Short mmCIF file of C-alpha atoms in Angstrom, two decimals:
data_model
loop_
_atom_site.label_atom_id
_atom_site.label_comp_id
_atom_site.label_asym_id
_atom_site.label_seq_id
_atom_site.Cartn_x
_atom_site.Cartn_y
_atom_site.Cartn_z
CA MET A 1 -14.95 47.55 20.59
CA THR A 2 -11.72 48.69 22.24
CA PHE A 3 -8.61 46.61 21.67
CA THR A 4 -6.84 44.35 24.10
CA LEU A 5 -5.05 41.27 22.89
CA GLU A 6 -6.86 39.17 25.52
CA PRO A 7 -10.35 40.66 25.43
CA SER A 8 -12.73 40.96 28.34
CA TYR A 9 -16.50 41.12 28.05
CA ASP A 10 -17.53 43.07 31.13
CA ASP A 11 -20.68 44.28 29.36
CA ASN A 12 -21.88 40.67 29.19
CA PRO A 13 -21.51 39.00 32.62
CA ARG A 14 -22.62 35.57 31.38
CA LEU A 15 -20.06 35.61 28.57
CA GLN A 16 -17.31 36.94 30.82
CA ASP A 17 -17.95 34.11 33.29
CA LEU A 18 -17.79 31.56 30.45
CA ILE A 19 -14.54 33.07 29.17
CA VAL A 20 -12.93 32.93 32.62
CA ARG A 21 -14.01 29.31 33.13
CA LEU A 22 -12.93 28.30 29.64
CA ARG A 23 -9.48 29.86 30.07
CA SER A 24 -9.15 28.04 33.38
CA TYR A 25 -10.09 24.69 31.84
CA LEU A 26 -7.69 25.15 28.94
CA ARG A 27 -4.81 26.29 31.14
CA ASP A 28 -5.26 23.98 34.12
CA GLU A 29 -6.66 20.80 32.55
CA LEU A 30 -6.58 20.46 28.79
CA ILE A 31 -3.05 21.68 28.05
CA PRO A 32 -1.53 19.64 30.94
CA TYR A 33 -3.50 16.62 29.62
CA GLU A 34 -1.98 17.12 26.17
CA LEU A 35 1.52 17.44 27.61
CA GLU A 36 1.03 14.29 29.69
CA HIS A 37 -0.01 12.28 26.63
CA GLY A 38 2.41 13.91 24.17
CA ILE A 39 -0.40 15.30 22.03
CA THR A 40 0.46 17.94 19.43
CA ALA A 41 -1.46 19.48 16.56
CA GLU A 42 -0.11 16.74 14.30
CA THR A 43 -0.89 13.73 16.52
CA LYS A 44 -3.09 11.09 14.92
CA LEU A 45 -6.18 11.35 17.07
CA ASP A 46 -7.36 8.39 19.11
CA ARG A 47 -11.06 7.94 19.89
CA THR A 48 -10.33 7.29 23.59
CA ILE A 49 -8.45 10.56 23.90
CA LEU A 50 -11.23 12.48 22.18
CA GLU A 51 -14.01 10.91 24.24
CA HIS A 52 -12.25 12.08 27.39
CA ILE A 53 -12.38 15.66 26.06
CA TRP A 54 -16.01 15.36 24.95
CA LYS A 55 -17.17 14.07 28.33
CA ARG A 56 -15.16 16.52 30.41
CA SER A 57 -16.24 19.45 28.25
CA ALA A 58 -19.85 18.30 28.61
CA GLU A 59 -19.46 18.12 32.40
CA LEU A 60 -18.25 21.72 32.38
CA GLY A 61 -21.11 22.83 30.12
CA PHE A 62 -19.01 23.69 27.07
CA TYR A 63 -19.79 20.77 24.74
CA GLY A 64 -22.58 21.89 22.45
CA ILE A 65 -23.00 25.11 24.43
CA SER A 66 -24.27 27.03 21.41
CA LEU A 67 -27.21 24.69 20.85
CA PRO A 68 -30.68 25.74 22.03
CA PRO A 69 -31.68 24.63 25.56
CA GLU A 70 -34.06 21.97 24.24
CA LEU A 71 -31.02 20.25 22.70
CA GLY A 72 -28.92 20.54 25.83
CA GLY A 73 -27.09 23.79 25.07
CA GLN A 74 -27.26 27.31 26.45
CA GLY A 75 -28.47 29.02 23.29
CA LEU A 76 -25.42 31.25 22.88
CA SER A 77 -25.61 34.10 20.43
CA PHE A 78 -23.27 34.11 17.44
CA SER A 79 -21.29 36.91 19.11
CA GLU A 80 -20.80 34.84 22.25
CA LEU A 81 -19.83 31.76 20.26
CA CYS A 82 -17.25 33.79 18.33
CA ALA A 83 -15.71 34.97 21.60
CA LEU A 84 -15.36 31.39 22.88
CA LYS A 85 -13.95 30.09 19.60
CA GLU A 86 -11.25 32.76 19.59
CA GLU A 87 -10.21 31.80 23.13
CA LEU A 88 -9.86 28.15 22.17
CA THR A 89 -7.26 28.61 19.45
CA ALA A 90 -5.57 31.47 21.29
CA SER A 91 -4.73 28.99 24.05
CA GLY A 92 -2.55 26.92 21.74
CA ALA A 93 -4.32 23.72 22.84
CA ALA A 94 -4.08 21.05 20.14
CA LEU A 95 -7.48 19.60 21.05
CA SER A 96 -9.27 22.93 21.27
CA HIS A 97 -11.48 21.93 18.32
CA SER A 98 -13.17 19.25 20.48
CA VAL A 99 -14.14 21.41 23.47
CA LEU A 100 -17.29 22.96 21.99
CA GLY A 101 -17.90 20.12 19.55
CA ASP A 102 -16.57 21.55 16.29
CA MET A 103 -14.83 18.37 15.24
CA GLY A 104 -17.45 15.69 14.77
CA GLY A 105 -19.60 16.99 17.60
CA PRO A 106 -22.72 19.04 18.34
CA LEU A 107 -21.73 22.02 16.22
CA ARG A 108 -21.77 19.68 13.22
CA VAL A 109 -25.34 18.50 13.81
CA GLY A 110 -26.93 21.63 15.22
CA ALA A 111 -27.71 23.05 11.79
CA ILE A 112 -29.46 19.92 10.53
CA VAL A 113 -31.76 19.13 13.45
CA LYS A 114 -34.66 20.87 11.71
CA TYR A 115 -34.46 18.38 8.84
CA ALA A 116 -34.35 15.25 11.01
CA THR A 117 -37.28 13.04 11.94
CA GLU A 118 -37.88 12.29 15.60
CA GLU A 119 -36.35 8.84 15.15
CA GLN A 120 -33.27 10.32 13.44
CA ARG A 121 -32.86 12.84 16.22
CA GLU A 122 -32.93 10.18 18.92
CA ARG A 123 -30.80 7.61 17.11
CA TYR A 124 -28.19 9.87 15.49
CA LEU A 125 -28.19 13.47 16.64
CA MET A 126 -28.82 13.41 20.39
CA PRO A 127 -26.04 10.86 21.06
CA VAL A 128 -23.67 13.30 19.36
CA VAL A 129 -24.90 16.11 21.60
CA ARG A 130 -24.23 13.92 24.64
CA GLY A 131 -20.69 13.07 23.47
CA GLU A 132 -21.53 9.41 22.91
CA ARG A 133 -21.18 9.40 19.12
CA ALA A 134 -19.39 11.48 16.48
CA CYS A 135 -20.31 12.39 12.93
CA CYS A 136 -18.74 13.81 9.80
CA PHE A 137 -20.16 15.78 6.88
CA SER A 138 -19.37 14.43 3.42
CA ILE A 139 -20.10 16.50 0.34
CA THR A 140 -16.70 17.19 -1.31
CA GLU A 141 -15.28 14.97 -4.05
CA GLU A 142 -12.01 14.99 -5.95
CA ASP A 143 -13.61 16.83 -8.88
CA ALA A 144 -16.38 18.52 -6.92
CA GLY A 145 -15.09 21.10 -4.47
CA SER A 146 -16.34 24.63 -4.96
CA ASP A 147 -18.47 23.33 -7.85
CA VAL A 148 -20.39 20.76 -5.82
CA ARG A 149 -22.81 20.03 -8.65
CA ARG A 150 -20.05 18.06 -10.33
CA MET A 151 -20.36 15.34 -7.69
CA THR A 152 -20.69 11.82 -9.07
CA THR A 153 -21.67 9.92 -5.92
CA THR A 154 -25.15 8.58 -6.57
CA ALA A 155 -28.10 7.32 -4.54
CA THR A 156 -30.33 4.79 -6.30
CA PRO A 157 -33.76 3.99 -4.83
CA ASP A 158 -34.31 0.24 -4.44
CA GLY A 159 -37.44 -0.78 -2.59
CA ASP A 160 -37.21 0.44 0.99
CA THR A 161 -33.50 1.24 0.65
CA TYR A 162 -31.09 3.53 -1.20
CA VAL A 163 -27.88 2.22 -2.74
CA LEU A 164 -24.90 4.58 -2.58
CA ASN A 165 -21.95 4.46 -4.97
CA GLY A 166 -19.06 6.91 -5.17
CA LYS A 167 -16.27 8.46 -3.15
CA LYS A 168 -16.13 11.47 -0.85
CA VAL A 169 -12.90 13.19 0.19
CA PHE A 170 -11.76 15.67 2.86
CA SER A 171 -14.37 14.57 5.39
CA SER A 172 -13.27 16.14 8.66
CA ALA A 173 -13.64 13.80 11.66
CA ALA A 174 -14.20 10.75 9.42
CA PRO A 175 -11.36 8.75 11.07
CA PHE A 176 -13.23 8.67 14.40
CA ALA A 177 -16.85 9.26 13.36
CA ASP A 178 -19.69 6.77 13.83
CA PHE A 179 -21.83 8.04 10.97
CA ALA A 180 -21.72 10.51 8.10
CA ILE A 181 -24.14 13.00 6.63
CA VAL A 182 -23.64 12.25 2.94
CA VAL A 183 -24.90 14.37 0.05
CA ALA A 184 -25.37 12.41 -3.17
CA ARG A 185 -26.94 12.92 -6.60
CA MET A 186 -30.13 10.98 -7.18
CA ALA A 187 -29.40 8.41 -9.87
CA SER A 188 -32.70 9.12 -11.61
CA THR A 189 -31.88 12.77 -12.29
CA GLU A 190 -28.84 14.97 -12.66
CA GLU A 191 -30.49 17.87 -10.87
CA ALA A 192 -31.70 16.40 -7.58
CA TYR A 193 -29.30 15.99 -4.65
CA SER A 194 -30.29 14.43 -1.35
CA ALA A 195 -28.72 13.96 2.08
CA PHE A 196 -28.47 10.67 3.95
CA LEU A 197 -27.42 9.47 7.39
CA VAL A 198 -24.94 6.66 6.85
CA ASP A 199 -23.53 4.46 9.60
CA LEU A 200 -19.86 4.03 8.76
CA ASP A 201 -19.88 0.34 9.63
CA THR A 202 -22.53 -0.35 6.96
CA PRO A 203 -21.46 -3.04 4.44
CA GLY A 204 -20.22 -1.35 1.30
CA CYS A 205 -18.92 1.71 3.18
CA GLN A 206 -15.20 2.10 3.79
CA VAL A 207 -13.40 4.82 5.71
CA LEU A 208 -10.06 5.40 4.02
CA ASP A 209 -7.07 7.39 5.19
CA GLY A 210 -7.34 10.88 3.78
CA GLU A 211 -4.58 13.14 2.59
CA VAL A 212 -2.66 14.86 5.38
CA PRO A 213 -3.02 18.63 4.82
CA MET A 214 -0.09 21.01 5.08
CA SER A 215 -1.08 21.79 8.69
CA GLY A 216 -0.11 18.21 9.53
CA GLN A 217 -3.41 17.64 11.35
CA GLN A 218 -4.68 14.10 10.84
CA MET A 219 -8.40 14.68 11.15
CA GLU A 220 -9.71 13.92 7.67
CA GLY A 221 -10.71 10.76 5.85
CA ASP A 222 -12.24 9.64 2.58
CA LEU A 223 -15.45 7.63 2.31
CA LEU A 224 -15.83 4.97 -0.37
CA PHE A 225 -19.29 3.64 -1.18
CA GLU A 226 -19.61 0.45 -3.21
CA ASP A 227 -23.22 -0.73 -3.41
CA CYS A 228 -23.72 0.58 0.12
CA ARG A 229 -27.34 -0.11 1.00
CA ILE A 230 -29.00 2.11 3.62
CA PRO A 231 -32.63 2.22 4.85
CA ALA A 232 -34.96 4.68 3.15
CA ALA A 233 -35.67 6.00 6.66
CA ASN A 234 -32.13 7.43 6.65
CA LEU A 235 -33.01 10.05 4.05
CA LEU A 236 -32.42 13.38 5.80
CA GLY A 237 -35.07 15.89 4.90
CA GLU A 238 -36.75 15.45 1.55
CA ILE A 239 -35.47 14.25 -1.79
CA GLY A 240 -33.82 17.21 -3.51
CA GLN A 241 -32.92 19.06 -0.29
CA GLY A 242 -29.33 17.77 -0.18
CA LEU A 243 -27.63 20.92 -1.41
CA ARG A 244 -29.76 23.11 0.86
CA ILE A 245 -28.70 20.96 3.81
CA GLY A 246 -25.07 20.77 2.70
CA ILE A 247 -24.54 24.31 1.50
CA GLY A 248 -27.13 26.15 3.57
CA ARG A 249 -24.85 26.11 6.60
CA ILE A 250 -21.86 27.47 4.67
CA THR A 251 -22.52 31.20 5.13
CA LEU A 252 -22.54 31.00 8.92
CA ASN A 253 -19.73 28.44 8.87
CA ARG A 254 -17.55 30.90 7.00
CA LEU A 255 -18.23 33.51 9.64
CA LEU A 256 -17.68 31.06 12.50
CA HIS A 257 -14.32 29.91 11.14
CA CYS A 258 -13.02 33.46 11.50
CA PRO A 259 -12.66 33.70 15.30
CA SER A 260 -10.62 30.48 15.27
CA LEU A 261 -8.23 32.09 12.78
CA ILE A 262 -8.07 35.22 14.92
CA GLY A 263 -7.26 33.13 17.98
CA ALA A 264 -4.43 31.40 16.10
CA ALA A 265 -3.06 34.77 14.99
CA ARG A 266 -3.31 36.02 18.56
CA ARG A 267 -1.33 33.00 19.71
CA ALA A 268 1.33 33.76 17.08
CA TRP A 269 1.48 37.39 18.27
CA ASP A 270 1.85 36.27 21.89
CA LEU A 271 4.62 33.81 21.04
CA SER A 272 6.39 36.46 18.97
CA LEU A 273 6.31 39.05 21.74
CA ASP A 274 7.68 36.52 24.24
CA TYR A 275 10.42 35.47 21.83
CA ALA A 276 11.39 39.08 21.04
CA MET A 277 11.60 39.93 24.75
CA ASN A 278 13.88 36.99 25.54
CA ARG A 279 15.99 36.65 22.41
CA ALA A 280 19.28 38.57 22.72
CA VAL A 281 20.70 40.14 19.56
CA PHE A 282 23.88 42.21 19.60
CA GLY A 283 23.73 42.50 23.36
CA GLN A 284 20.11 43.59 23.68
CA PRO A 285 16.65 42.05 23.42
CA LEU A 286 15.31 41.61 19.91
CA LEU A 287 12.32 43.68 20.99
CA ALA A 288 14.58 46.72 21.41
CA HIS A 289 14.81 47.09 17.64
CA GLN A 290 12.35 49.45 16.00
CA ALA A 291 11.76 47.05 13.11
CA ILE A 292 10.36 44.52 15.59
CA HIS A 293 8.20 47.23 17.19
CA HIS A 294 6.69 47.88 13.78
CA LYS A 295 5.94 44.21 13.19
CA ILE A 296 4.32 43.82 16.60
CA ALA A 297 2.18 46.91 15.92
CA GLU A 298 1.16 45.73 12.45
CA MET A 299 0.22 42.28 13.75
CA ALA A 300 -1.95 43.71 16.55
CA THR A 301 -3.66 46.04 14.09
CA GLU A 302 -4.53 43.14 11.79
CA ILE A 303 -6.01 41.22 14.73
CA TYR A 304 -8.03 44.22 15.89
CA ALA A 305 -9.42 44.87 12.41
CA ALA A 306 -10.38 41.22 11.88
CA ARG A 307 -11.97 40.85 15.31
CA SER A 308 -13.98 44.06 14.95
CA MET A 309 -15.25 42.99 11.54
CA VAL A 310 -16.24 39.53 12.73
CA MET A 311 -17.97 40.70 15.89
CA ALA A 312 -19.91 43.36 13.97
CA THR A 313 -21.12 40.73 11.52
CA ALA A 314 -21.96 38.29 14.33
CA ALA A 315 -24.03 41.02 16.01
CA LYS A 316 -25.90 41.56 12.75
CA ALA A 317 -26.55 37.81 12.47
CA ASP A 318 -27.83 37.83 16.05
CA ARG A 319 -30.43 40.38 14.97
CA GLY A 320 -31.63 37.93 12.32
CA ASP A 321 -30.31 39.97 9.39
CA ASN A 322 -28.87 38.50 6.22
CA VAL A 323 -25.07 38.44 6.49
CA SER A 324 -24.14 36.57 3.31
CA VAL A 325 -22.01 39.41 1.94
CA GLU A 326 -20.47 40.32 5.29
CA ALA A 327 -19.68 36.68 6.13
CA ASN A 328 -17.74 36.34 2.90
CA MET A 329 -16.00 39.65 3.61
CA CYS A 330 -15.04 38.38 7.06
CA LYS A 331 -13.63 35.11 5.77
CA LEU A 332 -11.78 36.91 2.95
CA PHE A 333 -10.22 39.55 5.18
CA THR A 334 -9.61 37.38 8.24
CA SER A 335 -7.92 34.53 6.39
CA GLU A 336 -5.60 36.93 4.59
CA ALA A 337 -4.92 39.17 7.62
CA CYS A 338 -4.26 36.31 10.03
CA PHE A 339 -1.91 34.68 7.55
CA ARG A 340 0.01 37.97 7.37
CA VAL A 341 0.27 37.88 11.17
CA ALA A 342 1.64 34.35 11.03
CA ASP A 343 4.11 35.38 8.33
CA GLN A 344 5.38 38.22 10.52
CA ALA A 345 5.64 35.81 13.45
CA VAL A 346 7.88 33.51 11.41
CA GLN A 347 10.02 36.51 10.41
CA ILE A 348 10.44 37.58 14.03
CA HIS A 349 11.44 34.05 15.06
CA GLY A 350 14.04 33.82 12.30
CA LYS A 351 15.45 30.35 11.79
CA ALA A 352 13.47 29.03 14.75
CA GLY A 353 10.30 30.02 12.92
CA LEU A 354 11.28 27.81 9.98
CA THR A 355 11.82 24.70 12.10
CA ARG A 356 9.36 21.81 12.20
CA GLY A 357 8.10 21.41 15.74
CA ASN A 358 8.10 25.14 16.42
CA GLU A 359 4.56 26.25 17.25
CA VAL A 360 4.78 29.38 15.11
CA GLU A 361 5.78 27.29 12.10
CA GLN A 362 2.75 25.05 12.59
CA ILE A 363 0.42 28.05 12.96
CA PHE A 364 1.85 29.47 9.73
CA ARG A 365 1.03 26.27 7.85
CA SER A 366 -2.41 26.01 9.38
CA LEU A 367 -3.40 29.60 8.60
CA ARG A 368 -2.11 29.30 5.03
CA MET A 369 -4.67 26.55 4.48
CA PHE A 370 -7.59 28.79 5.36
CA ARG A 371 -7.00 30.99 2.35
CA ILE A 372 -8.33 27.96 0.47
CA VAL A 373 -10.45 25.71 2.71
CA THR A 374 -14.12 26.55 3.33
CA GLY A 375 -13.92 28.76 0.27
CA THR A 376 -10.93 30.22 -1.54
CA THR A 377 -10.09 33.90 -1.47
CA GLU A 378 -11.26 34.10 -5.09
CA ILE A 379 -14.59 32.38 -4.33
CA HIS A 380 -15.25 34.90 -1.55
CA LYS A 381 -14.52 37.82 -3.87
CA ASN A 382 -16.95 36.42 -6.41
CA ALA A 383 -19.62 35.97 -3.75
CA ILE A 384 -19.12 39.50 -2.39
CA ALA A 385 -19.31 41.06 -5.84
CA LYS A 386 -22.42 39.05 -6.74
CA GLY A 387 -24.09 40.06 -3.48
CA LEU A 388 -23.31 43.74 -4.01
CA ILE A 389 -24.10 44.00 -7.70
#
C-alpha cells in the first residue's frame, strides 16, 4: 500500500464511506463532547458518560460493527477493522476505545459467542451488543500473567452451583462492567481450567480499585471472590475449556491492538509536525532545521512499515490462514516502532513534551505500556522463534 499519513481506501468504497463517517463523528461530536465535559485520557470514567457513547455509536452503526450480521454487526473483515481502529486513536479522542466496543463492549464478547448457550447469549451477550450492559475479561492474577497456569483462583462444584475463591487483577472495564468472564482452576484438579459468567453484584464478589497504569487511564479493576456462589448454568463452554476461551482469542487480539498503536503514533507525528511548524527557534520555525526533518522522516517511515505489516497480516487472516507467527511479529514490531515515534515526538517538543497534561507526553506513556501489556516483547520473540523452528 502507498503511504499517506491519513490513508484513504478508494479501492474499498464501503470502508472509505465508514472512514469518512467515523472521522466526521469523532471530529464533530465525540471530541466536542469530551471538551464540554472535561474528559481526558486520565479521567475516571463514569457509566453515564460511557452509555452515551455506546448508544450514539450504536445509532451510527459503529458499535459492534465487526460482529457478524446475525449479532447486529456488519461482518467487517480484519483489514477493515484495523483501518477503523487506527482512525480512532489517530483522532486523539479520549473515549475512542468505546466507539466500536473495545472497552467492555461487543468486541469483548464476539469471540466467545460460539461457547455460549442460547440462554447465556440472550441474558449476557446480546445486551452487551446493544449497549445495555458491559463486561470484563478476568484471567490475570498477581502471580499469573504470562504464565496463566499459575492462577490460584478456584471453582469448586457444589450441587447446582460453583463456588469461586481467589483474586483477579488488571481486568479492563471492571469498574463499569455488569458481569465478568472469569477463568478459574477447577478445585478438583490442577490441570482443568474453566470459564464462568459472573454477575459482579453476586454476593461474595467485590470489584476493587485496580492499580492506575503509567498511562494514567483509570479503566482497570481487581475482582475478589470469597465463597462467591454462581449457578452451574453460568459455566461458559465445557469444563476444561477455560484456557481455550481465555487464550484462544489472544493471537488475533495481539494483531488487533496494533492499529490502535499506529493511530497513537500517527497522532504523535501530527502533533509534532504542527509544533515544529509553529515553534520559533533562533528566528525561524523549528521545522526549518534539518535535524527535525530527519526525525519527521524517521517517524513516518516507522508508521508506514508498521501499517504495511499489520494490513498484510490482516489480509492473510481474512483468507482464513494461520497468522500466529505474523501476529506476534506485528505486535513486536509495532509496539517497539510506535514507541520510537512517541520518543521522537517528545524530543521534538522539548520541555513541553516532558510536561504532564501535554498530549504527546501522555501518548509516550501509553505506548511505553504496550511493550509489556498483551504480551511482552520477549514473549513475542519466544513465540515467533517457536513458530518458526
